[in-house]
DNA sequence: TACTCCTAAATTGTCAACAATCTACAATTC
DNA sequence: GAATTGTAGATTGTTGACAATTTAGGAGTA
C-alpha cells in the first residue's frame, strides 16, 4: 500500500490564509493597515514570515503594497465585478472546451466535480451563502477538468475576488433557484462527458450570466442602471434580461 | 506644469528583474538551482531581498519553489504554448471589445499604442527577434486600452511566458511578413477607433492564430503534427491552415 | 490662520546569526 | 551486493537587531 505524499504549507502560506480569512470575514476592512510588527506579535512569529504572507496577499490583490509605507487592505468596486465575471466566462469557455475534447480522447475523471455537485444537492434550500460557496467550489473543480494549469490557477484567483465582492459589496445570491442551478450543472457535465463542447460553452456562459444577474438583485435600480451603462456589460452580459 | 511621481522599484523587484533577464537570456537554464547564499553574495546584498525576488519570479512561473529545498528554474513545454496563446486570444477579445466601446463613449487615448506601432514600422526588415519584442509591446499597449486592470496584468504575464518560449523552445518568427503584420495592426486600431468591436475581435483572433503558426514553423513535421493532435489546438486555432 | 521647517516616533527595509530541514554519501545490516 | 540506516555538510527558514524612510505633530514665521 502507498500513502499520499503530504506536503505541508509553508508558514507564510498559513499566515496568508489566516489574514485572508480575516479580510473575507470582515475582521479587517478596506483601508486598514497591516503592520508587520503588530501581526508578528499576535501570530507569535517574527516579521519575516509575516512579510512573506503580505506579499502573497498582494499578488492576490487583497492588499495594496506601497513601498516603505506598508500594506493596506484594498477596496473592490463594481468595475472589478464585471471584469472578474468576464474573465470567468472566457477562461471557463476554454477550459470546458478542452475538457470536452479530453473526454472524447481519454476518459476524464469526473470524480471530484461530481462530489462537489453532490454537496450542492445536499445543501438545496439551506443557507444561501453556503450555496454560493459550494457553487464556487463546483465551478473550480469543473474548470480544473480542463487540465490547463494557468487557467485553473487564474480561475481560483477570481474565486477569491468573488469572496471579496460578497463581503464588501454586500452581494447575495438570495432567492436564487437552487434546483434549477443544479440541473444546469448536470446538463453541463453531461455535455462535457459526451464531448459536446459548444453546448457546454452555451450552458457555461448562461450560468455566468445568471450569476451576474443574481449578484445585481439586491441593488437599487439607480445603481444597477448605472452599472449596466458600463461598456463591458452591454456586450458580455444580456442586459435586457436583467432590467 | 506637473511631473509624474517617480516611484522607484523595491530592491527585490530590481533583483527579480536581473534574475529574470538572466533566465530569458540563457545565462540560467531550466533545472538550475537558485541558491540564496550564492545570489546574495554576487548581488552584494543579504538573503532577505533575494528571497523576496525569488518569490516574485515564482508567482510569474519562471522558477519553481519547493519547500525547504529551494527554487529551480522551471522548464516550459508545448502544452504551455497552447494555453498561453488561448489565454491571449480570449483576454484580448475582451479587452479589444471594451476598448471599442470606450472609444464610442469617450475619446480613447491611442497615443501609446500608436507609438509602439511606429516603432514596429521603423524596424521592418530588420532583426526578427526585435520585431517579436516590438510586437509583444504593441499587443500589451493595445490590451491596456481596454482599461481592465486584471486582464492587462494577466496579459503582461503571458508576455513573459512567451519570452520563455522564445528562449527555451527555440521558437522564432523568422520569415514572417512584417509589412502584413503592421497593416493588420493598423486595421485593428481603426476598427477600435470607430467602435467596430466584432471586426476588431476578428482581426485580433487572426493575429493570434498567425502568431501560433509562425511559432510552429521551425519545428519538424513530426513535432508539429504531434502538437496539433492536442485537444486545445483543434478548437481554438485553425489547424487546417497550418499543415 | 496658513504655511514652512524641523524633530521624534512609528514603521518598513536590510542584515547577519542561529535553527530546522534536506541531500548526498558513508556505514551497517541482511 | 542491495537495501537500509546514520551522519556531516549544504541550504532554507526564522529571528532579533539595526538602518533607512515615512508620518505626524509642534515650533517658528509671515
Short mmCIF file of C-alpha atoms (C1' of nucleotides) in Angstrom, two decimals:
data_model
loop_
_atom_site.label_atom_id
_atom_site.label_comp_id
_atom_site.label_asym_id
_atom_site.label_seq_id
_atom_site.Cartn_x
_atom_site.Cartn_y
_atom_site.Cartn_z
CA UNK A 1 0.00 0.00 0.00
CA UNK A 2 1.12 3.56 -0.65
CA UNK A 3 0.40 6.75 1.24
CA UNK A 4 -0.24 10.05 -0.42
CA UNK A 5 2.75 12.36 -0.06
CA UNK A 6 1.75 15.03 2.41
CA UNK A 7 3.13 18.40 1.59
CA UNK A 8 2.55 20.86 4.34
CA UNK A 9 2.15 24.52 3.60
CA UNK A 10 4.86 27.00 4.47
CA UNK A 11 4.42 29.24 7.48
CA UNK A 12 3.89 32.20 5.19
CA UNK A 13 1.06 30.43 3.36
CA UNK A 14 -0.55 29.52 6.64
CA UNK A 15 -0.33 33.12 7.79
CA UNK A 16 -1.65 34.41 4.47
CA UNK A 17 -4.61 32.09 4.85
CA UNK A 18 -5.39 33.45 8.30
CA UNK A 19 -5.17 37.06 7.19
CA UNK A 20 -7.15 36.36 4.03
CA UNK A 21 -9.93 34.83 6.09
CA UNK A 22 -9.86 37.81 8.43
CA UNK A 23 -10.43 40.07 5.44
CA UNK A 24 -13.12 37.87 3.92
CA UNK A 25 -14.92 37.55 7.21
CA UNK A 26 -14.84 41.26 7.82
CA UNK A 27 -12.45 41.44 10.73
CA UNK A 28 -10.23 43.58 8.55
CA UNK A 29 -11.79 46.35 6.48
CA UNK A 30 -10.68 48.03 3.26
CA UNK A 31 -8.19 50.74 4.12
CA UNK A 32 -6.96 49.01 7.27
CA UNK A 33 -3.21 48.90 7.57
CA UNK A 34 -1.33 45.65 8.02
CA UNK A 35 1.52 46.44 10.37
CA UNK A 36 4.22 43.80 10.36
CA UNK A 37 5.22 44.29 13.97
CA UNK A 38 1.64 44.10 15.18
CA UNK A 39 0.85 40.98 13.18
CA UNK A 40 4.05 39.24 14.18
CA UNK A 41 3.17 39.79 17.82
CA UNK A 42 -0.34 38.43 17.54
CA UNK A 43 0.79 35.45 15.47
CA UNK A 44 3.78 34.89 17.75
CA UNK A 45 6.25 34.78 14.90
CA UNK A 46 8.91 37.08 13.54
CA UNK A 47 8.38 39.70 10.85
CA UNK A 48 9.96 37.63 8.09
CA UNK A 49 7.14 35.16 7.53
CA UNK A 50 4.57 37.91 8.02
CA UNK A 51 6.23 39.95 5.30
CA UNK A 52 6.08 36.97 3.00
CA UNK A 53 2.41 36.41 3.79
CA UNK A 54 1.62 40.03 2.99
CA UNK A 55 3.36 39.71 -0.39
CA UNK A 56 1.26 36.65 -1.15
CA UNK A 57 -1.92 38.59 -0.40
CA UNK A 58 -0.63 41.45 -2.52
CA UNK A 59 -0.26 39.25 -5.59
CA UNK A 60 -3.82 38.09 -4.95
CA UNK A 61 -4.92 41.70 -4.95
CA UNK A 62 -6.33 41.54 -1.44
CA UNK A 63 -3.93 44.15 -0.13
CA UNK A 64 -2.14 47.02 -1.76
CA UNK A 65 1.60 47.34 -1.23
CA UNK A 66 3.15 50.79 -1.02
CA UNK A 67 6.92 50.88 -0.90
CA UNK A 68 8.23 51.88 2.52
CA UNK A 69 4.68 52.58 3.63
CA UNK A 70 3.28 49.17 4.28
CA UNK A 71 0.22 47.35 3.06
CA UNK A 72 -3.46 48.29 3.26
CA UNK A 73 -6.50 46.13 2.67
CA UNK A 74 -7.74 47.08 -0.77
CA UNK A 75 -11.27 48.05 -1.70
CA UNK A 76 -13.11 46.45 -4.61
CA UNK A 77 -15.57 48.24 -6.86
CA UNK A 78 -18.26 47.46 -9.40
CA UNK A 79 -15.97 47.60 -12.38
CA UNK A 80 -14.00 44.79 -10.83
CA UNK A 81 -17.11 42.63 -10.62
CA UNK A 82 -17.70 42.94 -14.32
CA UNK A 83 -14.11 42.25 -15.22
CA UNK A 84 -13.90 39.21 -12.99
CA UNK A 85 -17.06 37.71 -14.40
CA UNK A 86 -15.91 38.40 -17.93
CA UNK A 87 -12.69 36.55 -17.17
CA UNK A 88 -14.51 33.64 -15.61
CA UNK A 89 -16.73 33.42 -18.63
CA UNK A 90 -13.93 33.22 -21.16
CA UNK A 91 -11.46 31.18 -19.13
CA UNK A 92 -14.32 28.80 -18.42
CA UNK A 93 -15.13 28.54 -22.11
CA UNK A 94 -11.60 27.47 -22.86
CA UNK A 95 -11.41 25.00 -20.00
CA UNK A 96 -14.80 23.49 -20.72
CA UNK A 97 -13.93 23.13 -24.40
CA UNK A 98 -10.71 21.43 -23.52
CA UNK A 99 -12.41 19.14 -21.05
CA UNK A 100 -14.94 18.12 -23.69
CA UNK A 101 -12.17 17.19 -26.06
CA UNK A 102 -10.22 15.35 -23.41
CA UNK A 103 -13.36 13.43 -22.63
CA UNK A 104 -13.51 12.20 -26.22
CA UNK A 105 -9.88 11.15 -26.25
CA UNK A 106 -9.23 9.55 -22.93
CA UNK A 107 -11.50 9.02 -20.03
CA UNK A 108 -11.95 12.13 -17.95
CA UNK A 109 -12.10 11.70 -14.18
CA UNK A 110 -15.33 13.35 -13.14
CA UNK A 111 -15.00 12.11 -9.56
CA UNK A 112 -14.16 15.38 -7.86
CA UNK A 113 -16.61 17.52 -9.73
CA UNK A 114 -19.42 15.02 -9.19
CA UNK A 115 -18.67 15.10 -5.49
CA UNK A 116 -19.00 18.88 -5.43
CA UNK A 117 -22.29 18.66 -7.22
CA UNK A 118 -23.48 16.12 -4.68
CA UNK A 119 -22.60 18.57 -1.92
CA UNK A 120 -24.74 21.17 -3.64
CA UNK A 121 -27.67 18.79 -3.85
CA UNK A 122 -27.47 18.18 -0.13
CA UNK A 123 -27.49 21.91 0.54
CA UNK A 124 -30.58 22.73 -1.54
CA UNK A 125 -32.95 25.02 0.29
CA UNK A 126 -30.47 25.78 3.02
CA UNK A 127 -28.26 28.77 3.68
CA UNK A 128 -27.76 30.90 0.58
CA UNK A 129 -24.17 31.89 1.33
CA UNK A 130 -23.26 28.28 1.76
CA UNK A 131 -24.71 27.55 -1.67
CA UNK A 132 -22.61 30.35 -3.19
CA UNK A 133 -19.54 28.83 -1.65
CA UNK A 134 -20.42 25.33 -2.87
CA UNK A 135 -21.18 26.64 -6.34
CA UNK A 136 -17.78 28.32 -6.48
CA UNK A 137 -16.20 25.04 -5.42
CA UNK A 138 -18.09 23.19 -8.11
CA UNK A 139 -17.04 25.69 -10.74
CA UNK A 140 -13.39 25.44 -9.70
CA UNK A 141 -13.48 21.66 -9.93
CA UNK A 142 -15.18 21.93 -13.30
CA UNK A 143 -12.55 24.25 -14.71
CA UNK A 144 -9.81 22.03 -13.33
CA UNK A 145 -11.14 19.29 -15.62
CA UNK A 146 -9.58 21.21 -18.50
CA UNK A 147 -6.17 20.40 -17.00
CA UNK A 148 -4.80 23.78 -18.03
CA UNK A 149 -2.61 24.90 -15.15
CA UNK A 150 -2.56 28.64 -15.80
CA UNK A 151 -6.26 28.90 -16.41
CA UNK A 152 -7.05 26.75 -13.40
CA UNK A 153 -4.94 28.96 -11.19
CA UNK A 154 -6.32 32.18 -12.59
CA UNK A 155 -9.84 30.90 -12.09
CA UNK A 156 -9.02 30.06 -8.49
CA UNK A 157 -7.88 33.63 -8.07
CA UNK A 158 -11.15 35.05 -9.36
CA UNK A 159 -12.94 32.93 -6.77
CA UNK A 160 -11.08 34.88 -4.09
CA UNK A 161 -12.16 38.07 -5.83
CA UNK A 162 -15.77 36.98 -5.66
CA UNK A 163 -15.34 36.27 -1.97
CA UNK A 164 -14.28 39.88 -1.60
CA UNK A 165 -17.27 41.13 -3.57
CA UNK A 166 -19.67 39.06 -1.50
CA UNK A 167 -18.23 40.55 1.64
CA UNK A 168 -17.68 44.17 0.72
CA UNK A 169 -20.28 44.93 -1.89
CA UNK A 170 -22.98 43.23 0.13
CA UNK A 171 -23.74 40.92 -2.77
CA UNK A 172 -26.04 37.97 -2.15
CA UNK A 173 -27.47 35.08 -4.07
CA UNK A 174 -30.68 35.04 -2.07
CA UNK A 175 -33.85 33.79 -3.72
CA UNK A 176 -31.90 32.01 -6.41
CA UNK A 177 -33.43 28.78 -7.58
CA UNK A 178 -31.11 26.14 -6.24
CA UNK A 179 -32.73 23.27 -8.05
CA UNK A 180 -32.51 24.98 -11.42
CA UNK A 181 -28.86 25.74 -10.67
CA UNK A 182 -28.12 22.10 -10.06
CA UNK A 183 -29.98 20.80 -13.06
CA UNK A 184 -28.00 23.22 -15.24
CA UNK A 185 -24.80 21.87 -13.76
CA UNK A 186 -25.90 18.34 -14.50
CA UNK A 187 -26.56 19.21 -18.13
CA UNK A 188 -23.16 20.87 -18.35
CA UNK A 189 -21.39 17.81 -17.03
CA UNK A 190 -23.27 15.63 -19.45
CA UNK A 191 -22.33 17.83 -22.39
CA UNK A 192 -18.66 17.60 -21.42
CA UNK A 193 -18.94 13.86 -20.97
CA UNK A 194 -20.24 13.31 -24.49
CA UNK A 195 -17.76 15.83 -25.87
CA UNK A 196 -20.32 18.40 -26.97
CA UNK A 197 -18.12 21.45 -26.47
CA UNK A 198 -20.40 24.05 -28.00
CA UNK A 199 -23.31 23.03 -25.82
CA UNK A 200 -21.08 23.02 -22.77
CA UNK A 201 -19.94 26.55 -23.57
CA UNK A 202 -23.51 27.69 -24.03
CA UNK A 203 -24.58 26.35 -20.65
CA UNK A 204 -21.47 27.74 -19.02
CA UNK A 205 -21.98 31.22 -20.38
CA UNK A 206 -25.60 31.08 -19.35
CA UNK A 207 -24.61 30.19 -15.84
CA UNK A 208 -22.19 33.08 -15.56
CA UNK A 209 -24.83 35.46 -16.84
CA UNK A 210 -27.30 34.19 -14.29
CA UNK A 211 -24.69 34.63 -11.58
CA UNK A 212 -24.18 38.24 -12.53
CA UNK A 213 -27.91 38.78 -12.55
CA UNK A 214 -28.26 37.30 -9.06
CA UNK A 215 -25.38 39.41 -7.88
CA UNK A 216 -27.14 42.51 -9.00
CA UNK A 217 -30.54 41.80 -7.50
CA UNK A 218 -30.02 43.46 -4.13
CA UNK A 219 -29.01 46.78 -5.61
CA UNK A 220 -31.29 49.71 -6.19
CA UNK A 221 -32.43 50.41 -9.71
CA UNK A 222 -30.28 53.51 -9.91
CA UNK A 223 -27.18 51.57 -9.04
CA UNK A 224 -28.00 48.75 -11.40
CA UNK A 225 -28.78 51.08 -14.25
CA UNK A 226 -25.52 52.87 -13.70
CA UNK A 227 -23.76 49.55 -13.67
CA UNK A 228 -25.33 48.36 -16.87
CA UNK A 229 -24.36 51.51 -18.63
CA UNK A 230 -20.78 50.45 -18.34
CA UNK A 231 -19.31 49.24 -21.61
CA UNK A 232 -18.40 45.70 -20.62
CA UNK A 233 -21.91 44.88 -19.60
CA UNK A 234 -23.50 45.70 -22.93
CA UNK A 235 -21.52 43.17 -24.78
CA UNK A 236 -20.78 40.31 -22.48
CA UNK A 237 -23.93 40.02 -20.49
CA UNK A 238 -27.51 40.13 -21.66
CA UNK A 239 -28.54 43.36 -20.07
CA UNK A 240 -32.07 43.35 -21.41
CA UNK A 241 -32.90 40.26 -19.40
CA UNK A 242 -31.82 41.90 -16.21
CA UNK A 243 -33.61 45.20 -16.02
CA UNK B 1 3.47 72.05 -15.05
CA UNK B 2 3.41 68.79 -13.14
CA UNK B 3 5.93 66.00 -13.04
CA UNK B 4 4.98 62.40 -12.91
CA UNK B 5 5.54 60.93 -9.49
CA UNK B 6 8.54 58.68 -9.82
CA UNK B 7 8.17 55.54 -7.89
CA UNK B 8 11.35 53.60 -7.72
CA UNK B 9 11.22 49.86 -7.63
CA UNK B 10 11.98 47.96 -4.49
CA UNK B 11 15.30 46.15 -4.21
CA UNK B 12 13.52 42.84 -4.55
CA UNK B 13 11.90 43.92 -7.82
CA UNK B 14 15.24 45.10 -9.12
CA UNK B 15 16.81 41.78 -8.22
CA UNK B 16 13.92 39.86 -9.75
CA UNK B 17 14.43 41.80 -12.94
CA UNK B 18 18.09 40.89 -13.08
CA UNK B 19 17.46 37.22 -12.47
CA UNK B 20 14.54 37.18 -14.89
CA UNK B 21 16.77 38.63 -17.60
CA UNK B 22 19.44 36.08 -16.81
CA UNK B 23 16.89 33.33 -17.40
CA UNK B 24 15.49 34.91 -20.55
CA UNK B 25 18.95 35.49 -21.96
CA UNK B 26 20.02 31.95 -21.25
CA UNK B 27 22.56 32.53 -18.51
CA UNK B 28 20.38 30.39 -16.30
CA UNK B 29 18.94 27.16 -17.66
CA UNK B 30 15.84 25.18 -16.72
CA UNK B 31 16.69 22.97 -13.79
CA UNK B 32 19.37 25.30 -12.43
CA UNK B 33 19.09 25.93 -8.72
CA UNK B 34 18.83 29.43 -7.30
CA UNK B 35 20.82 29.36 -4.08
CA UNK B 36 20.04 32.30 -1.83
CA UNK B 37 23.51 32.49 -0.30
CA UNK B 38 25.21 32.43 -3.69
CA UNK B 39 22.96 35.06 -5.18
CA UNK B 40 23.21 37.33 -2.16
CA UNK B 41 26.99 37.21 -2.47
CA UNK B 42 27.07 38.08 -6.16
CA UNK B 43 24.49 40.83 -5.76
CA UNK B 44 26.20 42.11 -2.62
CA UNK B 45 23.02 42.09 -0.58
CA UNK B 46 21.59 39.97 2.19
CA UNK B 47 19.39 36.93 1.69
CA UNK B 48 16.17 38.76 2.59
CA UNK B 49 15.70 40.73 -0.63
CA UNK B 50 16.94 37.75 -2.67
CA UNK B 51 14.30 35.56 -1.10
CA UNK B 52 11.67 38.11 -1.96
CA UNK B 53 12.91 38.30 -5.55
CA UNK B 54 12.72 34.54 -5.90
CA UNK B 55 9.11 34.57 -4.67
CA UNK B 56 8.27 37.19 -7.28
CA UNK B 57 9.73 35.00 -10.01
CA UNK B 58 7.84 32.04 -8.59
CA UNK B 59 4.47 33.79 -8.96
CA UNK B 60 5.47 34.58 -12.53
CA UNK B 61 6.11 30.88 -13.05
CA UNK B 62 9.74 31.37 -14.02
CA UNK B 63 11.01 29.33 -11.13
CA UNK B 64 9.54 26.50 -9.14
CA UNK B 65 9.54 26.74 -5.37
CA UNK B 66 9.99 23.60 -3.31
CA UNK B 67 9.53 23.99 0.41
CA UNK B 68 12.82 23.71 2.29
CA UNK B 69 14.52 22.70 -0.94
CA UNK B 70 14.94 25.95 -2.75
CA UNK B 71 13.96 27.20 -6.17
CA UNK B 72 14.83 25.84 -9.59
CA UNK B 73 14.42 27.48 -12.98
CA UNK B 74 11.35 25.88 -14.48
CA UNK B 75 11.07 24.29 -17.88
CA UNK B 76 8.27 25.18 -20.28
CA UNK B 77 6.64 22.75 -22.67
CA UNK B 78 4.43 22.74 -25.73
CA UNK B 79 1.20 22.49 -23.80
CA UNK B 80 2.07 25.75 -22.15
CA UNK B 81 2.42 27.46 -25.51
CA UNK B 82 -1.08 26.49 -26.50
CA UNK B 83 -2.59 27.52 -23.20
CA UNK B 84 -0.84 30.87 -23.19
CA UNK B 85 -1.97 31.68 -26.70
CA UNK B 86 -5.50 30.60 -25.90
CA UNK B 87 -5.49 32.98 -22.94
CA UNK B 88 -4.10 35.81 -25.00
CA UNK B 89 -6.76 35.23 -27.59
CA UNK B 90 -9.72 35.38 -25.26
CA UNK B 91 -8.43 38.03 -22.85
CA UNK B 92 -7.55 40.09 -25.91
CA UNK B 93 -11.06 39.69 -27.26
CA UNK B 94 -12.50 41.11 -24.06
CA UNK B 95 -10.05 43.98 -23.88
CA UNK B 96 -10.46 44.89 -27.53
CA UNK B 97 -14.25 44.79 -27.22
CA UNK B 98 -14.10 47.03 -24.21
CA UNK B 99 -11.73 49.42 -25.91
CA UNK B 100 -14.07 49.66 -28.90
CA UNK B 101 -16.93 50.58 -26.64
CA UNK B 102 -14.86 53.06 -24.67
CA UNK B 103 -13.91 54.63 -27.96
CA UNK B 104 -17.57 55.24 -28.75
CA UNK B 105 -18.29 56.77 -25.37
CA UNK B 106 -15.35 58.95 -24.59
CA UNK B 107 -12.26 59.58 -26.56
CA UNK B 108 -9.71 56.82 -26.22
CA UNK B 109 -6.06 57.81 -25.97
CA UNK B 110 -4.33 55.91 -28.73
CA UNK B 111 -1.03 57.76 -28.14
CA UNK B 112 0.93 54.92 -26.59
CA UNK B 113 -0.25 52.21 -28.89
CA UNK B 114 0.37 54.34 -31.97
CA UNK B 115 3.88 54.95 -30.75
CA UNK B 116 4.50 51.21 -30.47
CA UNK B 117 3.19 50.70 -33.97
CA UNK B 118 5.52 53.41 -35.23
CA UNK B 119 8.43 51.59 -33.62
CA UNK B 120 7.42 48.46 -35.50
CA UNK B 121 7.31 50.34 -38.79
CA UNK B 122 10.84 51.55 -38.23
CA UNK B 123 12.03 48.02 -37.57
CA UNK B 124 10.57 46.46 -40.71
CA UNK B 125 13.03 44.19 -42.47
CA UNK B 126 15.44 44.20 -39.56
CA UNK B 127 16.16 41.70 -36.84
CA UNK B 128 13.34 39.19 -36.40
CA UNK B 129 13.70 38.84 -32.65
CA UNK B 130 13.47 42.58 -32.27
CA UNK B 131 10.22 42.52 -34.21
CA UNK B 132 8.80 39.87 -31.89
CA UNK B 133 9.65 42.02 -28.94
CA UNK B 134 8.10 45.13 -30.52
CA UNK B 135 5.01 43.19 -31.48
CA UNK B 136 4.60 42.00 -27.90
CA UNK B 137 4.96 45.60 -26.76
CA UNK B 138 2.33 46.70 -29.22
CA UNK B 139 -0.06 43.99 -28.12
CA UNK B 140 0.40 44.91 -24.46
CA UNK B 141 -0.33 48.55 -25.18
CA UNK B 142 -3.36 47.52 -27.22
CA UNK B 143 -4.80 45.39 -24.46
CA UNK B 144 -4.14 48.17 -21.95
CA UNK B 145 -6.58 50.31 -23.96
CA UNK B 146 -9.35 48.19 -22.51
CA UNK B 147 -8.50 49.69 -19.11
CA UNK B 148 -9.24 46.39 -17.37
CA UNK B 149 -6.58 46.05 -14.69
CA UNK B 150 -6.72 42.30 -14.11
CA UNK B 151 -6.73 41.43 -17.78
CA UNK B 152 -3.97 43.89 -18.52
CA UNK B 153 -1.81 42.37 -15.82
CA UNK B 154 -2.53 38.81 -16.87
CA UNK B 155 -1.68 39.70 -20.43
CA UNK B 156 1.60 41.18 -19.31
CA UNK B 157 2.34 37.91 -17.58
CA UNK B 158 1.75 35.88 -20.72
CA UNK B 159 4.26 38.13 -22.48
CA UNK B 160 6.88 36.90 -20.02
CA UNK B 161 5.77 33.35 -20.79
CA UNK B 162 6.32 33.94 -24.48
CA UNK B 163 9.77 35.28 -23.71
CA UNK B 164 10.48 31.95 -22.05
CA UNK B 165 9.15 30.02 -25.03
CA UNK B 166 11.25 32.04 -27.44
CA UNK B 167 14.33 31.27 -25.42
CA UNK B 168 13.86 27.66 -24.42
CA UNK B 169 11.77 26.14 -27.16
CA UNK B 170 13.92 27.74 -29.83
CA UNK B 171 10.89 29.42 -31.31
CA UNK B 172 11.42 32.10 -33.93
CA UNK B 173 9.33 34.47 -36.00
CA UNK B 174 11.76 34.37 -38.93
CA UNK B 175 10.44 34.92 -42.43
CA UNK B 176 7.26 36.47 -41.16
CA UNK B 177 5.88 39.21 -43.32
CA UNK B 178 6.48 42.33 -41.27
CA UNK B 179 4.56 44.63 -43.56
CA UNK B 180 1.46 42.45 -43.49
CA UNK B 181 1.77 42.32 -39.71
CA UNK B 182 1.75 46.10 -39.47
CA UNK B 183 -1.09 46.62 -41.86
CA UNK B 184 -3.18 44.20 -39.82
CA UNK B 185 -2.39 46.18 -36.70
CA UNK B 186 -3.45 49.36 -38.45
CA UNK B 187 -6.77 47.83 -39.41
CA UNK B 188 -7.26 46.66 -35.84
CA UNK B 189 -6.65 50.11 -34.41
CA UNK B 190 -9.04 51.61 -36.92
CA UNK B 191 -11.75 49.12 -36.01
CA UNK B 192 -11.37 50.01 -32.35
CA UNK B 193 -11.40 53.70 -33.15
CA UNK B 194 -14.73 53.51 -34.95
CA UNK B 195 -16.11 51.17 -32.32
CA UNK B 196 -16.45 48.13 -34.54
CA UNK B 197 -15.87 45.54 -31.82
CA UNK B 198 -16.68 42.44 -33.85
CA UNK B 199 -14.26 43.39 -36.60
CA UNK B 200 -11.60 44.18 -34.01
CA UNK B 201 -12.07 40.76 -32.44
CA UNK B 202 -11.84 39.08 -35.79
CA UNK B 203 -8.56 40.77 -36.64
CA UNK B 204 -7.23 40.10 -33.17
CA UNK B 205 -8.01 36.41 -33.29
CA UNK B 206 -6.49 36.20 -36.73
CA UNK B 207 -3.32 37.77 -35.44
CA UNK B 208 -3.01 35.33 -32.59
CA UNK B 209 -3.54 32.43 -34.95
CA UNK B 210 -0.86 33.74 -37.28
CA UNK B 211 1.48 34.10 -34.32
CA UNK B 212 0.96 30.49 -33.36
CA UNK B 213 1.57 29.45 -36.94
CA UNK B 214 4.84 31.40 -37.09
CA UNK B 215 5.86 29.91 -33.79
CA UNK B 216 5.46 26.46 -35.18
CA UNK B 217 7.32 26.95 -38.46
CA UNK B 218 10.77 25.93 -37.25
CA UNK B 219 9.62 22.58 -35.96
CA UNK B 220 9.80 19.36 -37.86
CA UNK B 221 6.60 17.98 -39.31
CA UNK B 222 6.55 15.21 -36.77
CA UNK B 223 6.67 17.63 -33.89
CA UNK B 224 4.05 19.88 -35.40
CA UNK B 225 1.69 17.02 -36.13
CA UNK B 226 2.06 15.79 -32.59
CA UNK B 227 1.37 19.28 -31.36
CA UNK B 228 -1.74 19.69 -33.44
CA UNK B 229 -3.14 16.47 -32.14
CA UNK B 230 -3.52 18.06 -28.79
CA UNK B 231 -7.11 18.91 -27.94
CA UNK B 232 -6.78 22.64 -27.46
CA UNK B 233 -5.43 23.18 -30.91
CA UNK B 234 -8.34 21.61 -32.74
CA UNK B 235 -10.81 24.05 -31.44
CA UNK B 236 -9.07 27.32 -30.86
CA UNK B 237 -6.71 27.52 -33.78
CA UNK B 238 -7.36 26.76 -37.41
CA UNK B 239 -5.20 23.70 -37.76
CA UNK B 240 -6.07 23.01 -41.37
CA UNK B 241 -4.40 26.24 -42.48
CA UNK B 242 -1.19 25.30 -40.83
CA UNK B 243 -0.35 21.85 -42.04
"C1'" DT C 1 -4.60 81.46 10.38
"C1'" DA C 2 -1.80 79.37 6.97
"C1'" DC C 3 2.47 77.97 5.79
"C1'" DT C 4 7.03 76.01 6.17
"C1'" DC C 5 10.51 73.67 8.56
"C1'" DC C 6 12.07 70.59 11.94
"C1'" DT C 7 12.15 66.65 15.01
"C1'" DA C 8 10.57 62.25 17.28
"C1'" DA C 9 8.01 58.25 16.85
"C1'" DA C 10 6.38 54.64 14.08
"C1'" DT C 11 7.19 51.64 10.57
"C1'" DT C 12 9.40 49.31 6.79
"C1'" DG C 13 13.88 47.62 4.78
"C1'" DT C 14 18.16 45.10 5.50
"C1'" DC C 15 21.27 42.34 7.73
"C1'" DA C 16 23.88 38.50 9.99
"C1'" DA C 17 23.43 34.77 13.20
"C1'" DC C 18 21.07 30.76 14.52
"C1'" DA C 19 17.65 26.80 13.98
"C1'" DA C 20 15.43 23.43 11.17
"C1'" DT C 21 15.48 20.67 7.21
"C1'" DC C 22 17.17 18.33 3.34
"C1'" DT C 23 20.81 15.96 0.47
"C1'" DA C 24 24.45 13.05 -0.51
"C1'" DC C 25 27.22 9.69 0.86
"C1'" DA C 26 29.38 6.56 4.07
"C1'" DA C 27 28.46 2.82 7.35
"C1'" DT C 28 25.77 -1.05 8.53
"C1'" DT C 29 22.88 -4.88 8.04
"C1'" DC C 30 20.99 -8.72 5.78
"C1'" DG D 1 25.73 -6.80 -3.45
"C1'" DA D 2 21.34 -4.49 -2.35
"C1'" DA D 3 18.76 -2.17 0.80
"C1'" DT D 4 18.53 0.42 4.87
"C1'" DT D 5 20.18 3.48 8.40
"C1'" DG D 6 23.04 7.08 10.21
"C1'" DT D 7 25.73 11.37 9.72
"C1'" DA D 8 28.11 15.64 8.03
"C1'" DG D 9 27.57 19.40 5.06
"C1'" DA D 10 24.76 22.40 2.46
"C1'" DT D 11 20.77 25.08 2.22
"C1'" DT D 12 16.47 27.08 3.54
"C1'" DG D 13 13.57 29.01 7.44
"C1'" DT D 14 13.34 32.17 11.34
"C1'" DT D 15 14.72 35.56 14.42
"C1'" DG D 16 16.06 39.96 16.68
"C1'" DA D 17 18.87 43.98 15.99
"C1'" DC D 18 19.95 47.88 13.35
"C1'" DA D 19 19.39 51.27 9.31
"C1'" DA D 20 16.52 53.99 6.36
"C1'" DT D 21 12.26 56.02 5.44
"C1'" DT D 22 7.86 57.93 6.26
"C1'" DT D 23 4.48 60.12 9.15
"C1'" DA D 24 2.54 63.20 12.48
"C1'" DG D 25 2.71 66.96 15.11
"C1'" DG D 26 4.82 71.13 17.10
"C1'" DA D 27 7.64 75.44 16.74
"C1'" DG D 28 8.54 79.17 14.24
"C1'" DT D 29 7.36 82.71 10.74
"C1'" DA D 30 4.68 85.76 7.98
#
